[in-house]
PDB file of C-alpha atoms in Angstrom:
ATOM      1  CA  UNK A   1      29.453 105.594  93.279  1.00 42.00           C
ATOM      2  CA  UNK A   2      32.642 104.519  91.005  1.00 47.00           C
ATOM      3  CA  UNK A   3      34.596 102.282  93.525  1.00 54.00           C
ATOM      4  CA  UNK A   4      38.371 102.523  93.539  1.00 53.00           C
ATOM      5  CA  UNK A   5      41.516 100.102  93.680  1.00 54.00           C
ATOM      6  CA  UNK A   6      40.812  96.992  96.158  1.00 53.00           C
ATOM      7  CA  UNK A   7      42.165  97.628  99.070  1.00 74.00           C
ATOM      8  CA  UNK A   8      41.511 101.306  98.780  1.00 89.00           C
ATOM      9  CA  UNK A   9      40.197 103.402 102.294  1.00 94.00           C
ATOM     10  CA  UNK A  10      37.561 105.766 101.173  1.00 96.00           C
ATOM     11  CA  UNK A  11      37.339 108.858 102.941  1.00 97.00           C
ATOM     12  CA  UNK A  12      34.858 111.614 103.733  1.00 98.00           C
ATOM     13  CA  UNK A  13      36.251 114.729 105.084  1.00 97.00           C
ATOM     14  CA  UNK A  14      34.605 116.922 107.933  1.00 97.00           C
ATOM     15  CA  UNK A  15      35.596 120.014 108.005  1.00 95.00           C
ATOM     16  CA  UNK A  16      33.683 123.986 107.623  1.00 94.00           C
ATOM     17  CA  UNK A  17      36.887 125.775 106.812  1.00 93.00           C
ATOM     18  CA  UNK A  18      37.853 125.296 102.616  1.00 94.00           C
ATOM     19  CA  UNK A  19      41.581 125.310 103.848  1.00 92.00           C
ATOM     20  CA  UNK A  20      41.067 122.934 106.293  1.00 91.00           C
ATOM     21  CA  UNK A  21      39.682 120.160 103.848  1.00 94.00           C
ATOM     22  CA  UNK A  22      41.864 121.043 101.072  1.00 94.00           C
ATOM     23  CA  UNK A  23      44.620 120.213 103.194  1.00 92.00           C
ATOM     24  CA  UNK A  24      43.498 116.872 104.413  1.00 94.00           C
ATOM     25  CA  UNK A  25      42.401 116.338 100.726  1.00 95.00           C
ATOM     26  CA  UNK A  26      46.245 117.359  99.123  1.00 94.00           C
ATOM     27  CA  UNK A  27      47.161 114.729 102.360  1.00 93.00           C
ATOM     28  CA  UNK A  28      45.450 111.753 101.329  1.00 94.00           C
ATOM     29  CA  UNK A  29      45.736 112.140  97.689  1.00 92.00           C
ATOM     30  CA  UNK A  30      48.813 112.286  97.860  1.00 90.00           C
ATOM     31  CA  UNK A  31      48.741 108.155  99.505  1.00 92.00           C
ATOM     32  CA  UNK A  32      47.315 105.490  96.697  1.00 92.00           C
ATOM     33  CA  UNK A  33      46.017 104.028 100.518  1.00 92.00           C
ATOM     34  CA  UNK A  34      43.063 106.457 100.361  1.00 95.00           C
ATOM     35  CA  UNK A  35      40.298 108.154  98.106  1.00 96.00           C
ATOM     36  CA  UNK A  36      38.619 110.846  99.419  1.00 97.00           C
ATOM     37  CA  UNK A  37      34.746 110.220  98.167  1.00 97.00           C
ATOM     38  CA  UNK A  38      33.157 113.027  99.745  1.00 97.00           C
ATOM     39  CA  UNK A  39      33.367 116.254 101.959  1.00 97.00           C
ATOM     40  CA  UNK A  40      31.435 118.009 104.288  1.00 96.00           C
ATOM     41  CA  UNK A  41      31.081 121.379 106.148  1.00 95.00           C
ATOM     42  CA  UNK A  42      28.799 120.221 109.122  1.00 95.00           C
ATOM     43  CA  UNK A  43      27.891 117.222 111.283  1.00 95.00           C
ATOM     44  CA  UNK A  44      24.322 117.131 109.917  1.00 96.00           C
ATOM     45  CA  UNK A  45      25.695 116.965 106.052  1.00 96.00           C
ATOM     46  CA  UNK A  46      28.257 114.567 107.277  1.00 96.00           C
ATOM     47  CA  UNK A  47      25.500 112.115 108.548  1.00 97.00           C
ATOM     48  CA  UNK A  48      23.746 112.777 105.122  1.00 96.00           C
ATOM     49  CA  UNK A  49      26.920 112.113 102.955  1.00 97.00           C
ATOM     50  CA  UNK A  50      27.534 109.069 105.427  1.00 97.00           C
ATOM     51  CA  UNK A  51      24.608 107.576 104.689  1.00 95.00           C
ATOM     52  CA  UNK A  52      24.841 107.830 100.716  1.00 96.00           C
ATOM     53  CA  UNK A  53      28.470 107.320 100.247  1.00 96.00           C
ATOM     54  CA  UNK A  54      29.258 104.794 103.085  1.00 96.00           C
ATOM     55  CA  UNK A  55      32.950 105.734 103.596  1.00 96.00           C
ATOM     56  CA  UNK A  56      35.394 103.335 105.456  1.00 95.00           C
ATOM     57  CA  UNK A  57      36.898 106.172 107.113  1.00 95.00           C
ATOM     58  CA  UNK A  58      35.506 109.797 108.443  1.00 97.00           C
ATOM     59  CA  UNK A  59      37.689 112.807 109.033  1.00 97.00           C
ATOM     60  CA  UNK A  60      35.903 114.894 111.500  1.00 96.00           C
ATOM     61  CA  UNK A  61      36.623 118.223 112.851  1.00 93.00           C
ATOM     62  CA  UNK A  62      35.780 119.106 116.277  1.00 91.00           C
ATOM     63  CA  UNK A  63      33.956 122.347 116.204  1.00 88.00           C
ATOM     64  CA  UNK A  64      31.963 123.433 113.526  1.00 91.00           C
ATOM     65  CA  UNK A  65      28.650 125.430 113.377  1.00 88.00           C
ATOM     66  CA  UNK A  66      25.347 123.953 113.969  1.00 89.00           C
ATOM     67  CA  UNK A  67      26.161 120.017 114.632  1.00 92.00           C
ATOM     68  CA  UNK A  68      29.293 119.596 115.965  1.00 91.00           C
ATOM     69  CA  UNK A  69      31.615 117.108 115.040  1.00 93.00           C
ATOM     70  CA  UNK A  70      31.361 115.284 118.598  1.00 92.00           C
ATOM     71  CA  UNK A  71      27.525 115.064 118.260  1.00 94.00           C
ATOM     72  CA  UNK A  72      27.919 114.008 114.400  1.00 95.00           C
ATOM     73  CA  UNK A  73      29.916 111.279 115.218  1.00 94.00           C
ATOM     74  CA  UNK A  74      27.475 109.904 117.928  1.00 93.00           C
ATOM     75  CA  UNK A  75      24.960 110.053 115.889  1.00 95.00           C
ATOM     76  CA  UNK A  76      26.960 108.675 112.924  1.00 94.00           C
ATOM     77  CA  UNK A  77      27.748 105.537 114.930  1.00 91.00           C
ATOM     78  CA  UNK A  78      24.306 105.046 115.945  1.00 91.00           C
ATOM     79  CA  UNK A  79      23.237 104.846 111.969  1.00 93.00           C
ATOM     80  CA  UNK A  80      26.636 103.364 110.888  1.00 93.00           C
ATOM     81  CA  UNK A  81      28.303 101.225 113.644  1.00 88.00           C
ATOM     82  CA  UNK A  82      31.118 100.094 111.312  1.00 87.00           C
ATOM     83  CA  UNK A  83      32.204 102.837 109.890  1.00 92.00           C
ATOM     84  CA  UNK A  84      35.503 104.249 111.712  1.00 91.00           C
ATOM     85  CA  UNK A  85      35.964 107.549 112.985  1.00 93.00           C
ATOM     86  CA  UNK A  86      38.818 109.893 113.512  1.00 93.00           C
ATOM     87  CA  UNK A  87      38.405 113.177 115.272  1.00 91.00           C
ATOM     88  CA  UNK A  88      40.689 116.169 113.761  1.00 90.00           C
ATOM     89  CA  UNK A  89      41.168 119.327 115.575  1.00 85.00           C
ATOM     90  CA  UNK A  90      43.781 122.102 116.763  1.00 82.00           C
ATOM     91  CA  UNK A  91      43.146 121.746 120.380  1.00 72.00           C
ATOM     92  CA  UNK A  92      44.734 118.800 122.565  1.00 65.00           C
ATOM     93  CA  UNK A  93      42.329 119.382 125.618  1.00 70.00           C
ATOM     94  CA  UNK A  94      42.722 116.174 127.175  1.00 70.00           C
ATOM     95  CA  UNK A  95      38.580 116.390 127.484  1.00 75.00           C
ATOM     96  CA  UNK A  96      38.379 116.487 124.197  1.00 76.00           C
ATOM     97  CA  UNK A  97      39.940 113.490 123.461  1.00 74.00           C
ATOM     98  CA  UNK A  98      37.510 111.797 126.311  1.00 75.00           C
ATOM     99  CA  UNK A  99      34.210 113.093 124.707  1.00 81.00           C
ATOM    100  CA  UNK A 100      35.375 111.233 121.672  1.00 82.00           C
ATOM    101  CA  UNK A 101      36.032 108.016 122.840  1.00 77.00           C
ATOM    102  CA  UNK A 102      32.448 108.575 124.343  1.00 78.00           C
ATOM    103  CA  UNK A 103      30.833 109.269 121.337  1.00 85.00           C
ATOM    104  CA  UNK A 104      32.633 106.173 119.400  1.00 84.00           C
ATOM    105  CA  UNK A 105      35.539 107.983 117.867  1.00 86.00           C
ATOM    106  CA  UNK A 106      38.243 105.235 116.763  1.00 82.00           C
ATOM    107  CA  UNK A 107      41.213 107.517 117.309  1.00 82.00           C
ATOM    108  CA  UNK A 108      42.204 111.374 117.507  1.00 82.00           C
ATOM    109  CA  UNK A 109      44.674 113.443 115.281  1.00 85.00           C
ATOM    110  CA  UNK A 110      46.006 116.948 115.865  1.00 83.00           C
ATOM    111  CA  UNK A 111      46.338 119.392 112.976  1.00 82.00           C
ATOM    112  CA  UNK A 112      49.284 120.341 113.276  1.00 81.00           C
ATOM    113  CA  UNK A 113      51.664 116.854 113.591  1.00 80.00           C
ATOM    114  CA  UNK A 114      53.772 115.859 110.278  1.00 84.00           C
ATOM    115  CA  UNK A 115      51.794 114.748 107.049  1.00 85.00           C
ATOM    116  CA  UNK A 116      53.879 111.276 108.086  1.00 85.00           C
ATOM    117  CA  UNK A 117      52.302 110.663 111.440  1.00 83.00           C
ATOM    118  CA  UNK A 118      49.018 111.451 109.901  1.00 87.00           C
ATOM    119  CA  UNK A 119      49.492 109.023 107.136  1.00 89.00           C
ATOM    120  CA  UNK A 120      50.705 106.441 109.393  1.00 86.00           C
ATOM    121  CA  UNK A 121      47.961 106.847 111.731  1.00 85.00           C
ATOM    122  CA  UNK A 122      45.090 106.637 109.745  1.00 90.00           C
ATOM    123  CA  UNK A 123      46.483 103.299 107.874  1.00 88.00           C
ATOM    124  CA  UNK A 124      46.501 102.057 111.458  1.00 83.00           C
ATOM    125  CA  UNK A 125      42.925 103.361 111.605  1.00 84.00           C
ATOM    126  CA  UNK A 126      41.908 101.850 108.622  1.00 84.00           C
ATOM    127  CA  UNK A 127      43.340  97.918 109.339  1.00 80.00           C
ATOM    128  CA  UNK A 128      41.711  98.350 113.059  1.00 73.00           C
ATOM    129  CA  UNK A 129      45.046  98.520 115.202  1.00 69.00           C
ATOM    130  CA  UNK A 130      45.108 101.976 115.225  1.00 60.00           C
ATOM    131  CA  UNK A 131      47.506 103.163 118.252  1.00 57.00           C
ATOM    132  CA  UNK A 132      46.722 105.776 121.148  1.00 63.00           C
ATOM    133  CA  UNK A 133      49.093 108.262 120.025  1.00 63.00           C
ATOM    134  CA  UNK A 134      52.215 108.289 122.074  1.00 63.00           C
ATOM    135  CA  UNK A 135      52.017 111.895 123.249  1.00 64.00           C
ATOM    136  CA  UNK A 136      48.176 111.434 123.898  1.00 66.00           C
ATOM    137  CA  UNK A 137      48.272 108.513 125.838  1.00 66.00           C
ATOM    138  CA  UNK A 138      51.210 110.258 127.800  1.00 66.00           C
ATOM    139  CA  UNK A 139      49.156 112.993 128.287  1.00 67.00           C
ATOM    140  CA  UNK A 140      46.271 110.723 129.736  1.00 65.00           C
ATOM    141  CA  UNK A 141      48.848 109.071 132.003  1.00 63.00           C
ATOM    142  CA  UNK A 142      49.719 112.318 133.658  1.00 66.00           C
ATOM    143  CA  UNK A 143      46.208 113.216 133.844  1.00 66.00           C
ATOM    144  CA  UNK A 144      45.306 110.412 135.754  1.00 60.00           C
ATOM    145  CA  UNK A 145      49.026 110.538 137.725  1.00 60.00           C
ATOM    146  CA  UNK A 146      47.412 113.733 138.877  1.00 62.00           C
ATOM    147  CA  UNK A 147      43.958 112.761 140.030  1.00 57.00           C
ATOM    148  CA  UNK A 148      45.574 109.823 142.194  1.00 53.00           C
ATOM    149  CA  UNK A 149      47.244 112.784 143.605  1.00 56.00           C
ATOM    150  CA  UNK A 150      44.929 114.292 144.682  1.00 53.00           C
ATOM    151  CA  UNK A 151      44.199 116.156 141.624  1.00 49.00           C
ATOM    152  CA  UNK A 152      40.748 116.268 139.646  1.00 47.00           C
ATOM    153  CA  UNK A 153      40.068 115.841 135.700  1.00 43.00           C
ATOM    154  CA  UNK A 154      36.625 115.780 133.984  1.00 44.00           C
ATOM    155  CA  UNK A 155      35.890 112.405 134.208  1.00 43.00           C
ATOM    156  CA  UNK A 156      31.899 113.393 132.614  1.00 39.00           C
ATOM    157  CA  UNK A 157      33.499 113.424 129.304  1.00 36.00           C
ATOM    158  CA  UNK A 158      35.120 110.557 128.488  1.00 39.00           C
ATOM    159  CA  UNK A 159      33.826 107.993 130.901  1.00 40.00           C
ATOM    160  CA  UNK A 160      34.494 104.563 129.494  1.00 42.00           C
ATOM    161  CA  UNK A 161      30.222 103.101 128.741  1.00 42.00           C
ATOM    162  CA  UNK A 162      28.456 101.651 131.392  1.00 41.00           C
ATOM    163  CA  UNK A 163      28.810  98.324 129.738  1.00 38.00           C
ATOM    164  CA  UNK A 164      32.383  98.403 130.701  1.00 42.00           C
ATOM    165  CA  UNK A 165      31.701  98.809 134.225  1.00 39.00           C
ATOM    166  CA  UNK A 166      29.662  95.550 135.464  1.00 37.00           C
ATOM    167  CA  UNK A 167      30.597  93.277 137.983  1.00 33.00           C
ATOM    168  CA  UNK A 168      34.488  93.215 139.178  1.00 35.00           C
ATOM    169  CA  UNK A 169      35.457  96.445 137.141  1.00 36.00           C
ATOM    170  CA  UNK A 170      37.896  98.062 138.971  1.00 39.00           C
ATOM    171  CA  UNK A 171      39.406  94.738 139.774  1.00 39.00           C
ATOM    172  CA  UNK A 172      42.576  93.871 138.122  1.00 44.00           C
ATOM    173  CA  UNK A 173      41.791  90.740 136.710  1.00 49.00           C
ATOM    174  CA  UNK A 174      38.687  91.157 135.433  1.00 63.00           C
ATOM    175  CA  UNK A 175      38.433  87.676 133.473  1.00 83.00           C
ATOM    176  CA  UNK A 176      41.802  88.817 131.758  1.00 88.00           C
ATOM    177  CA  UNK A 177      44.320  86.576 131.451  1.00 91.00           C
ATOM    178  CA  UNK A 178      48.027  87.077 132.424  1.00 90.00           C
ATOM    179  CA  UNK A 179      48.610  87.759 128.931  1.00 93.00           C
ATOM    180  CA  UNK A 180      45.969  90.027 127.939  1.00 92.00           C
ATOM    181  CA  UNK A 181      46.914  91.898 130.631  1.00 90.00           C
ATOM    182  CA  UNK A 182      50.184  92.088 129.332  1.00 90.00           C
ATOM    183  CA  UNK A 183      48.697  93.219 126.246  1.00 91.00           C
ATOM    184  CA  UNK A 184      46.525  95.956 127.524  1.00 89.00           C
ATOM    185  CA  UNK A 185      49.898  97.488 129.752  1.00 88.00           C
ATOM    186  CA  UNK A 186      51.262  98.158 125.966  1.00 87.00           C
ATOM    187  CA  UNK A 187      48.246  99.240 125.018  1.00 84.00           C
ATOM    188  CA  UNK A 188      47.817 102.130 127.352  1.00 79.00           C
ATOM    189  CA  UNK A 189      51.330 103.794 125.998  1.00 80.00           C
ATOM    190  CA  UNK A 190      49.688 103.904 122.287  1.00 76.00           C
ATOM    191  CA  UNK A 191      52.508 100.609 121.081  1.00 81.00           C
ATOM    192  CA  UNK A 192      50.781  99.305 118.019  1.00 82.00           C
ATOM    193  CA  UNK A 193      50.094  96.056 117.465  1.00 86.00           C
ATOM    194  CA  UNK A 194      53.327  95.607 115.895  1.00 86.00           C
ATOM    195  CA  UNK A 195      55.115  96.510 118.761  1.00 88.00           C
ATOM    196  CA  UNK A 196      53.718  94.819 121.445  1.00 91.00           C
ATOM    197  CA  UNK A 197      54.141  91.598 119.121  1.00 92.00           C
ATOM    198  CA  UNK A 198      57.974  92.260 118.894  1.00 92.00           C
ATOM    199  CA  UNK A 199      58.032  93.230 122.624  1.00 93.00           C
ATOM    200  CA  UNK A 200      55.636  90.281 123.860  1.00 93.00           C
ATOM    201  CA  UNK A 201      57.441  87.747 121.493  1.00 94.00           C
ATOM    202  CA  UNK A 202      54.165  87.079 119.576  1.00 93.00           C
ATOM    203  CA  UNK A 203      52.973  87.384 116.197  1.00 93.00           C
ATOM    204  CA  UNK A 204      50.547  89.739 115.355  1.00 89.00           C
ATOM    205  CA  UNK A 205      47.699  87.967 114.630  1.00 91.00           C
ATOM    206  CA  UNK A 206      48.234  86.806 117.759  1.00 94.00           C
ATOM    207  CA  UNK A 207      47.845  89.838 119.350  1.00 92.00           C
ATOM    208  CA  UNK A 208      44.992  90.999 117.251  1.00 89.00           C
ATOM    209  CA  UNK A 209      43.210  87.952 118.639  1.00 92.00           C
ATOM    210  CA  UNK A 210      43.809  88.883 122.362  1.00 92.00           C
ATOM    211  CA  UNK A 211      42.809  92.526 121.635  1.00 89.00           C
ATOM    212  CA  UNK A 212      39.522  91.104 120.149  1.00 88.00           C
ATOM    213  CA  UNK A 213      39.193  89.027 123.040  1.00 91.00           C
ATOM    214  CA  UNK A 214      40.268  91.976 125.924  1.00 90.00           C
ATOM    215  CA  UNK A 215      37.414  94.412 123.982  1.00 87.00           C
ATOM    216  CA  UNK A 216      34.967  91.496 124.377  1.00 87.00           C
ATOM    217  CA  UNK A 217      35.368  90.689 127.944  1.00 89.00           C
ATOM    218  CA  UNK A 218      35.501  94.194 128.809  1.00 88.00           C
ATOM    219  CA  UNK A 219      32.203  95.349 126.943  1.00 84.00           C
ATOM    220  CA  UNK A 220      34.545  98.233 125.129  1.00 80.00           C
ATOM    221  CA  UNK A 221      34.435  99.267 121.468  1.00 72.00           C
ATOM    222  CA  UNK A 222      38.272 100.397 120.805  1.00 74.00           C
ATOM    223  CA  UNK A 223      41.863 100.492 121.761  1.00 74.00           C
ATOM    224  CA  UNK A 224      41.680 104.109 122.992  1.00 72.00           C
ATOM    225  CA  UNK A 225      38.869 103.069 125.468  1.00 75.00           C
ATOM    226  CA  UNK A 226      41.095 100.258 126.599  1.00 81.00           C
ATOM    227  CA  UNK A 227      43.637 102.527 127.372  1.00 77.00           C
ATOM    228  CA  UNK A 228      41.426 104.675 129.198  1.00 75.00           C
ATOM    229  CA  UNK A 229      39.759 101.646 131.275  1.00 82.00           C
ATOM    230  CA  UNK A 230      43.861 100.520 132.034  1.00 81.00           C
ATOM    231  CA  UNK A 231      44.298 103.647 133.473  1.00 74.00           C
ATOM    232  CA  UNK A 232      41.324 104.104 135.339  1.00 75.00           C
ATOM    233  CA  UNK A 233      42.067 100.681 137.113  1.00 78.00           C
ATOM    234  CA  UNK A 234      45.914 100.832 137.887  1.00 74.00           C
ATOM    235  CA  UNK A 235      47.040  98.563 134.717  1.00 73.00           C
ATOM    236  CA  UNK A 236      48.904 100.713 132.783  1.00 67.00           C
ATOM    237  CA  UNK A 237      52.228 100.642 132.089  1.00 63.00           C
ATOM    238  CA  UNK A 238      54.527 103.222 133.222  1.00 57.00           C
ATOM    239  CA  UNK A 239      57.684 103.359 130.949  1.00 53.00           C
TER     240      UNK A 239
END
């Protein structure tokens, strides 16, 4: 495989509609960030393409026929644990979004926001501070609002792993520090790392260093997991 530009994100897109991946191809090509080395029109020739082309960065689409993409990207992780993952779909089911934390997504995009956003998010993706979106991780927030009220949500998809929940889960501290704690309150309203550093008064290595130190002590793989686990334990922050 021809490699591209240092400091290039190479990109296999997921998708069984042509539209759908010519669209997400015009996208990215149209960013020097990204090369798209490969496409695919189900999960199991995603896996296969995976395997052979190694991408930094997957594009998958939710629902597709045989494998879908939630079960591709399970079984994607298993065989490649580094590679990242971002789900793409039409539908912002809240449920959704917790099946693919689950299954090791690293974020979540909706079709239809701005060719901007998308750009923006997936850089985020690809230097591993990839934000919650705002409007998801609002939408979580009232999801869980709801289920302290009395209200239910699915909570079998999306459950943060069983690693996360050992011994004093549930408890605030946790082995958290005051400051990672602060940290993981921005977290849960999708700030990126850049903004918690300007709001925290911090640089941003400095942050990425307490975020690599929150996901250890908490047994989680990713910031949208964290943000899941702060809400599920009373530590989000409530703007």
């Amino acid at each position: 495989m021809e490699n591209g530009p240092v400091g290039q994100v190479s990109v296999l897109i997921v998708d069984d509609h042509p539209h759908g991946r010519e669209g997400m191809r015009d996208l990215l090509g149209a960013d020097p960030s990204f090369r798209v080395v490969g496409e695919a029109v189900s999960g199991e020739e995603a896996i296969a393409k995976a395997a052979d082309l190694i991408p930094d960065l997957v594009l998958m689409d939710i629902r597709m026929p045989g494998m879908g993409g939630l079960d591709a990207t399970f079984k994607l992780k298993q065989l490649l644990p580094s590679v990242k993952i971002v789900m793409v779909t039409v539908s912002d089911d809240i449920t959704h979004l917790f099946e693919a934390i689950k299954r090791g997504a690293q974020g979540y995009l909706l079709k239809n926001v701005s060719p901007a956003s998308w750009l923006s998010y997936l850089r985020s993706v690809a230097m591993d501070e990839a934000p919650l979106s705002k409007e998801l991780a609002l939408r979580m927030l009232r999801e869980f609002a709801a289920k302290a009220d009395g209200g239910e949500i699915d909570d079998s998809a999306g459950t943060v792993p069983e690693a996360g929940r050992g011994e004093g889960v549930g408890v605030p501290s946790n082995g958290l520090t005051p400051r990672e704690k602060e940290v993981l309150e921005h977290i849960s309203t999708g700030a990126s790392n850049r903004e918690i550093a300007s709001t925290l008064c911090l640089s941003e290595h400095t942050v990425k260093n307490h975020l690599k130190n929150i996901l250890q002590k908490l047994h989680l793989n990713n910031r949208v997991q964290l943000a899941r686990y702060a809400m599920e334990n009373g530590l989000q922050r409530r703007e």
